[in-house]
Amino acid sequence: HSALTQPPSASGSPGQSVTISCTGTSSDVGGYNFVSWYQQHPGKAPKLMIYEVTKRPSGVPDRFSGSKSGNTASLTVSGLQAEDEADYYCISYAGNHTPVFGGGTKLTVL
Amino acid sequence: QGQLVESGGGLVKPGGSLRLSCAASGFSFSDYYMSWIRQAPGKGLEWVSKITTSGTNKYYADSVEGRFTISRDNANNALYLQMNSLRAEDTAVYFCARDRYSGGYWDYFDYWGQGTLVTVSS
């Protein structure tokens, strides 16, 4: 499976909303509701932010939300805060034991 | 709350070997599939390998197939990655992570270790 496509960068001002896309195919993102999103600050481990397209783990602010349309999943961060500046990765089930990863998006809070 | 702690990284020459360890605590280790994921400097995440609960089935990325071996010791809550014939392109931070499945489908990684750096250089 090819990697999922994410924009290399995204940005927004504090308080604004920003949406990061994750485009795959009908064999991964479009075929299953098993898309997850991870936040990674420099030098840190990735942190699960969204799973099963729309679900938030306990402790993740409700400013983070997920959605999907066709072969594209999206992560929206509302009410941007300085601490949201990080890299974000999407991962999807791809029909076997090897999940497919997005290339990552660097989110900058202006 | 579960915790994963990797160790064993370091500097190794091309062609050399290294064994990474991941110590798990705070959850029933033997009940979960586990994975290794790596991140080359300044690059994105790359899945490396996965092992089933009993250790019977193992899966590898094409880039490491035949060179890396994943294993686990459920009695001691430990995950391992034996890396042989190392190449410069294997240089990365290696994370261990807990896999979550739903209805037989891979779902997400919920716990991640802090990572251990492997540098392959002469």
mmCIF file of C-alpha atoms in Angstrom:
data_model
loop_
_atom_site.group_PDB
_atom_site.id
_atom_site.type_symbol
_atom_site.label_atom_id
_atom_site.label_comp_id
_atom_site.label_asym_id
_atom_site.label_seq_id
_atom_site.Cartn_x
_atom_site.Cartn_y
_atom_site.Cartn_z
ATOM 1 C CA HIS A 1 0.000 0.000 0.000
ATOM 2 C CA SER A 2 1.212 3.531 -0.769
ATOM 3 C CA ALA A 3 1.522 6.062 1.995
ATOM 4 C CA LEU A 4 -1.429 8.310 2.785
ATOM 5 C CA THR A 5 -1.126 11.870 1.476
ATOM 6 C CA GLN A 6 -1.023 14.749 3.932
ATOM 7 C CA PRO A 7 -0.108 18.393 3.238
ATOM 8 C CA PRO A 8 3.427 19.100 4.482
ATOM 9 C CA SER A 9 2.303 22.138 6.408
ATOM 10 C CA ALA A 10 -0.695 23.963 7.807
ATOM 11 C CA SER A 11 -1.045 27.095 9.871
ATOM 12 C CA GLY A 12 -3.489 29.281 11.719
ATOM 13 C CA SER A 13 -3.635 32.072 14.240
ATOM 14 C CA PRO A 14 -4.577 31.533 17.876
ATOM 15 C CA GLY A 15 -8.312 31.035 18.217
ATOM 16 C CA GLN A 16 -8.782 30.054 14.591
ATOM 17 C CA SER A 17 -9.621 26.613 13.196
ATOM 18 C CA VAL A 18 -7.399 24.584 10.909
ATOM 19 C CA THR A 19 -8.123 21.340 9.067
ATOM 20 C CA ILE A 20 -5.518 18.788 8.013
ATOM 21 C CA SER A 21 -6.401 16.286 5.303
ATOM 22 C CA CYS A 22 -5.310 12.680 4.871
ATOM 23 C CA THR A 23 -6.020 11.147 1.471
ATOM 24 C CA GLY A 24 -5.847 7.464 0.720
ATOM 25 C CA THR A 25 -7.782 5.013 -1.401
ATOM 26 C CA SER A 26 -10.833 2.795 -1.191
ATOM 27 C CA SER A 27 -8.483 0.062 0.108
ATOM 28 C CA ASP A 28 -7.585 1.981 3.235
ATOM 29 C CA VAL A 29 -9.142 5.298 4.339
ATOM 30 C CA GLY A 30 -12.232 4.925 2.156
ATOM 31 C CA GLY A 31 -12.834 1.283 2.934
ATOM 32 C CA TYR A 32 -12.773 1.264 6.716
ATOM 33 C CA ASN A 33 -13.540 3.517 9.679
ATOM 34 C CA PHE A 34 -10.162 2.819 11.249
ATOM 35 C CA VAL A 35 -8.360 6.102 10.784
ATOM 36 C CA SER A 36 -6.391 7.510 13.680
ATOM 37 C CA TRP A 37 -4.517 10.781 14.228
ATOM 38 C CA TYR A 38 -1.385 11.399 16.298
ATOM 39 C CA GLN A 39 0.246 14.560 17.605
ATOM 40 C CA GLN A 40 4.010 14.685 17.953
ATOM 41 C CA HIS A 41 5.965 17.485 19.573
ATOM 42 C CA PRO A 42 9.703 17.713 18.774
ATOM 43 C CA GLY A 43 11.698 15.022 20.506
ATOM 44 C CA LYS A 44 8.599 13.388 21.953
ATOM 45 C CA ALA A 45 6.608 10.236 21.267
ATOM 46 C CA PRO A 46 3.468 10.458 19.145
ATOM 47 C CA LYS A 47 0.232 10.859 21.115
ATOM 48 C CA LEU A 48 -3.113 9.430 20.036
ATOM 49 C CA MET A 49 -5.604 12.236 19.397
ATOM 50 C CA ILE A 50 -8.387 10.629 17.348
ATOM 51 C CA TYR A 51 -9.271 7.005 16.590
ATOM 52 C CA GLU A 52 -11.949 5.318 14.495
ATOM 53 C CA VAL A 53 -12.240 8.527 12.440
ATOM 54 C CA THR A 54 -14.134 10.581 15.015
ATOM 55 C CA LYS A 55 -13.489 9.269 18.547
ATOM 56 C CA ARG A 56 -11.395 11.129 21.105
ATOM 57 C CA PRO A 57 -9.479 9.281 23.829
ATOM 58 C CA SER A 58 -10.008 10.435 27.371
ATOM 59 C CA GLY A 59 -8.025 13.583 28.100
ATOM 60 C CA VAL A 60 -7.887 14.910 24.541
ATOM 61 C CA PRO A 61 -9.541 18.333 24.327
ATOM 62 C CA ASP A 62 -12.780 18.535 22.352
ATOM 63 C CA ARG A 63 -11.101 21.200 20.212
ATOM 64 C CA PHE A 64 -9.783 18.222 18.246
ATOM 65 C CA SER A 65 -12.246 16.489 15.956
ATOM 66 C CA GLY A 66 -12.090 14.023 13.094
ATOM 67 C CA SER A 67 -14.196 13.296 10.047
ATOM 68 C CA LYS A 68 -14.100 11.402 6.771
ATOM 69 C CA SER A 69 -15.551 11.799 3.311
ATOM 70 C CA GLY A 70 -14.832 9.177 0.702
ATOM 71 C CA ASN A 71 -11.103 8.443 0.610
ATOM 72 C CA THR A 72 -10.126 11.529 2.628
ATOM 73 C CA ALA A 73 -10.046 11.818 6.397
ATOM 74 C CA SER A 74 -9.620 15.142 8.156
ATOM 75 C CA LEU A 75 -8.453 16.417 11.517
ATOM 76 C CA THR A 76 -9.816 19.774 12.631
ATOM 77 C CA VAL A 77 -8.282 21.768 15.447
ATOM 78 C CA SER A 78 -10.602 24.527 16.647
ATOM 79 C CA GLY A 79 -9.682 27.430 18.895
ATOM 80 C CA LEU A 80 -5.988 27.016 18.070
ATOM 81 C CA GLN A 81 -3.603 27.325 20.988
ATOM 82 C CA ALA A 82 0.152 27.716 21.034
ATOM 83 C CA GLU A 83 0.611 24.200 22.407
ATOM 84 C CA ASP A 84 -1.145 22.739 19.363
ATOM 85 C CA GLU A 85 1.939 23.524 17.291
ATOM 86 C CA ALA A 86 3.285 20.077 16.432
ATOM 87 C CA ASP A 87 3.484 17.448 13.721
ATOM 88 C CA TYR A 88 0.332 15.472 13.020
ATOM 89 C CA TYR A 89 0.176 12.018 11.428
ATOM 90 C CA CYS A 90 -2.747 9.976 10.165
ATOM 91 C CA ILE A 91 -2.698 6.181 10.076
ATOM 92 C CA SER A 92 -5.259 3.859 8.522
ATOM 93 C CA TYR A 93 -6.087 0.179 8.497
ATOM 94 C CA ALA A 94 -5.200 -1.140 5.043
ATOM 95 C CA GLY A 95 -6.692 -4.591 4.942
ATOM 96 C CA ASN A 96 -3.864 -6.523 6.569
ATOM 97 C CA HIS A 97 -1.611 -6.350 9.606
ATOM 98 C CA THR A 98 0.433 -3.473 8.210
ATOM 99 C CA PRO A 99 -1.282 -0.101 8.759
ATOM 100 C CA VAL A 100 -0.530 2.636 6.269
ATOM 101 C CA PHE A 101 0.892 5.948 7.465
ATOM 102 C CA GLY A 102 0.573 9.524 6.285
ATOM 103 C CA GLY A 103 3.709 11.547 5.692
ATOM 104 C CA GLY A 104 2.893 14.045 8.433
ATOM 105 C CA THR A 105 1.801 17.682 8.582
ATOM 106 C CA LYS A 106 3.629 20.402 10.468
ATOM 107 C CA LEU A 107 1.073 22.657 12.145
ATOM 108 C CA THR A 108 2.279 26.173 12.896
ATOM 109 C CA VAL A 109 0.402 28.505 15.202
ATOM 110 C CA LEU A 110 1.131 31.993 13.906
ATOM 111 C CA GLN B 1 -1.975 3.679 32.876
ATOM 112 C CA GLY B 2 0.292 1.703 30.617
ATOM 113 C CA GLN B 3 3.920 2.561 30.075
ATOM 114 C CA LEU B 4 6.506 1.481 27.524
ATOM 115 C CA VAL B 5 10.236 2.119 27.908
ATOM 116 C CA GLU B 6 12.693 1.351 25.109
ATOM 117 C CA SER B 7 16.402 0.735 25.495
ATOM 118 C CA GLY B 8 19.341 -0.651 23.569
ATOM 119 C CA GLY B 9 19.909 2.035 20.964
ATOM 120 C CA GLY B 10 23.335 3.366 20.099
ATOM 121 C CA LEU B 11 25.994 3.800 17.424
ATOM 122 C CA VAL B 12 26.762 0.793 15.254
ATOM 123 C CA LYS B 13 28.800 0.327 12.084
ATOM 124 C CA PRO B 14 27.167 -0.661 8.790
ATOM 125 C CA GLY B 15 26.704 -4.408 8.712
ATOM 126 C CA GLY B 16 26.572 -4.593 12.484
ATOM 127 C CA SER B 17 23.846 -5.765 14.835
ATOM 128 C CA LEU B 18 21.853 -4.293 17.691
ATOM 129 C CA ARG B 19 19.071 -5.557 19.944
ATOM 130 C CA LEU B 20 16.380 -3.191 21.144
ATOM 131 C CA SER B 21 14.212 -3.862 24.177
ATOM 132 C CA CYS B 22 10.880 -2.453 25.263
ATOM 133 C CA ALA B 23 9.741 -2.893 28.865
ATOM 134 C CA ALA B 24 5.985 -2.791 29.377
ATOM 135 C CA SER B 25 4.140 -2.032 32.606
ATOM 136 C CA GLY B 26 0.687 -1.042 33.806
ATOM 137 C CA PHE B 27 -1.293 -3.381 31.555
ATOM 138 C CA SER B 28 -1.634 -7.060 30.737
ATOM 139 C CA PHE B 29 1.192 -7.251 28.196
ATOM 140 C CA SER B 30 0.381 -10.747 26.979
ATOM 141 C CA ASP B 31 -3.100 -9.662 25.838
ATOM 142 C CA TYR B 32 -1.871 -7.238 23.177
ATOM 143 C CA TYR B 33 -0.201 -7.256 19.796
ATOM 144 C CA MET B 34 2.879 -5.030 19.824
ATOM 145 C CA SER B 35 4.693 -3.087 17.110
ATOM 146 C CA TRP B 36 7.952 -1.322 16.403
ATOM 147 C CA ILE B 37 7.750 1.969 14.513
ATOM 148 C CA ARG B 38 10.701 4.116 13.497
ATOM 149 C CA GLN B 39 11.367 7.714 12.558
ATOM 150 C CA ALA B 40 14.453 8.746 10.625
ATOM 151 C CA PRO B 41 15.888 12.157 11.575
ATOM 152 C CA GLY B 42 13.573 14.890 10.304
ATOM 153 C CA LYS B 43 11.296 12.349 8.607
ATOM 154 C CA GLY B 44 7.896 10.781 9.174
ATOM 155 C CA LEU B 45 6.845 7.629 10.969
ATOM 156 C CA GLU B 46 7.436 4.209 9.400
ATOM 157 C CA TRP B 47 5.964 0.957 10.663
ATOM 158 C CA VAL B 48 8.695 -1.692 11.081
ATOM 159 C CA SER B 49 7.288 -4.873 12.602
ATOM 160 C CA LYS B 50 4.406 -6.408 14.543
ATOM 161 C CA ILE B 51 4.032 -9.485 16.743
ATOM 162 C CA THR B 52 0.911 -11.287 17.902
ATOM 163 C CA THR B 53 0.067 -11.938 21.544
ATOM 164 C CA SER B 54 1.687 -15.365 21.767
ATOM 165 C CA GLY B 55 4.562 -14.466 19.465
ATOM 166 C CA THR B 56 3.466 -17.045 16.912
ATOM 167 C CA ASN B 57 2.918 -14.624 14.054
ATOM 168 C CA LYS B 58 5.292 -11.852 13.068
ATOM 169 C CA TYR B 59 5.027 -9.244 10.336
ATOM 170 C CA TYR B 60 7.707 -7.026 8.817
ATOM 171 C CA ALA B 61 8.038 -4.053 6.509
ATOM 172 C CA ASP B 62 9.679 -4.920 3.204
ATOM 173 C CA SER B 63 12.575 -2.632 4.110
ATOM 174 C CA VAL B 64 13.623 -4.823 7.073
ATOM 175 C CA GLU B 65 12.358 -8.293 6.071
ATOM 176 C CA GLY B 66 15.112 -10.865 6.491
ATOM 177 C CA ARG B 67 17.319 -8.549 8.574
ATOM 178 C CA PHE B 68 15.194 -7.735 11.636
ATOM 179 C CA THR B 69 13.499 -10.181 14.019
ATOM 180 C CA ILE B 70 10.773 -9.238 16.470
ATOM 181 C CA SER B 71 10.162 -11.306 19.601
ATOM 182 C CA ARG B 72 8.547 -11.041 23.005
ATOM 183 C CA ASP B 73 8.807 -12.488 26.511
ATOM 184 C CA ASN B 74 5.368 -12.375 28.073
ATOM 185 C CA ALA B 75 6.632 -13.671 31.414
ATOM 186 C CA ASN B 76 8.827 -10.599 31.717
ATOM 187 C CA ASN B 77 6.605 -8.101 29.879
ATOM 188 C CA ALA B 78 9.258 -7.398 27.284
ATOM 189 C CA LEU B 79 9.349 -6.798 23.532
ATOM 190 C CA TYR B 80 12.504 -7.079 21.461
ATOM 191 C CA LEU B 81 13.820 -6.159 18.028
ATOM 192 C CA GLN B 82 16.973 -7.903 16.851
ATOM 193 C CA MET B 83 18.487 -5.856 14.044
ATOM 194 C CA ASN B 84 21.169 -7.434 11.838
ATOM 195 C CA SER B 85 22.981 -6.282 8.700
ATOM 196 C CA LEU B 86 22.282 -2.697 9.625
ATOM 197 C CA ARG B 87 22.445 -0.003 6.976
ATOM 198 C CA ALA B 88 22.798 3.753 7.123
ATOM 199 C CA GLU B 89 19.141 4.070 6.162
ATOM 200 C CA ASP B 90 18.151 2.224 9.352
ATOM 201 C CA THR B 91 19.273 5.256 11.359
ATOM 202 C CA ALA B 92 16.198 6.377 13.262
ATOM 203 C CA VAL B 93 14.457 6.679 16.591
ATOM 204 C CA TYR B 94 12.722 3.376 17.240
ATOM 205 C CA PHE B 95 9.431 3.418 19.145
ATOM 206 C CA CYS B 96 7.544 0.456 20.542
ATOM 207 C CA ALA B 97 3.777 0.799 20.593
ATOM 208 C CA ARG B 98 0.727 -1.142 21.736
ATOM 209 C CA ASP B 99 -1.673 -2.186 18.989
ATOM 210 C CA ARG B 100 -5.411 -2.022 19.475
ATOM 211 C CA TYR B 101 -7.760 -4.161 17.426
ATOM 212 C CA SER B 102 -11.524 -3.958 16.975
ATOM 213 C CA GLY B 103 -13.505 -6.864 15.604
ATOM 214 C CA GLY B 104 -10.369 -8.386 14.120
ATOM 215 C CA TYR B 105 -9.305 -5.191 12.383
ATOM 216 C CA TRP B 106 -6.235 -3.179 13.334
ATOM 217 C CA ASP B 107 -7.540 0.003 14.928
ATOM 218 C CA TYR B 108 -4.852 2.255 16.418
ATOM 219 C CA PHE B 109 -1.717 2.561 18.549
ATOM 220 C CA ASP B 110 -2.628 3.786 22.016
ATOM 221 C CA TYR B 111 0.598 3.580 24.055
ATOM 222 C CA TRP B 112 3.989 4.632 22.727
ATOM 223 C CA GLY B 113 7.406 4.514 24.329
ATOM 224 C CA GLN B 114 9.722 7.525 24.321
ATOM 225 C CA GLY B 115 11.943 5.977 21.668
ATOM 226 C CA THR B 116 15.562 4.895 21.422
ATOM 227 C CA LEU B 117 17.990 6.273 18.838
ATOM 228 C CA VAL B 118 19.857 3.927 16.536
ATOM 229 C CA THR B 119 22.675 5.451 14.481
ATOM 230 C CA VAL B 120 24.331 3.388 11.771
ATOM 231 C CA SER B 121 27.575 5.014 10.702
ATOM 232 C CA SER B 122 31.210 4.153 10.149
#
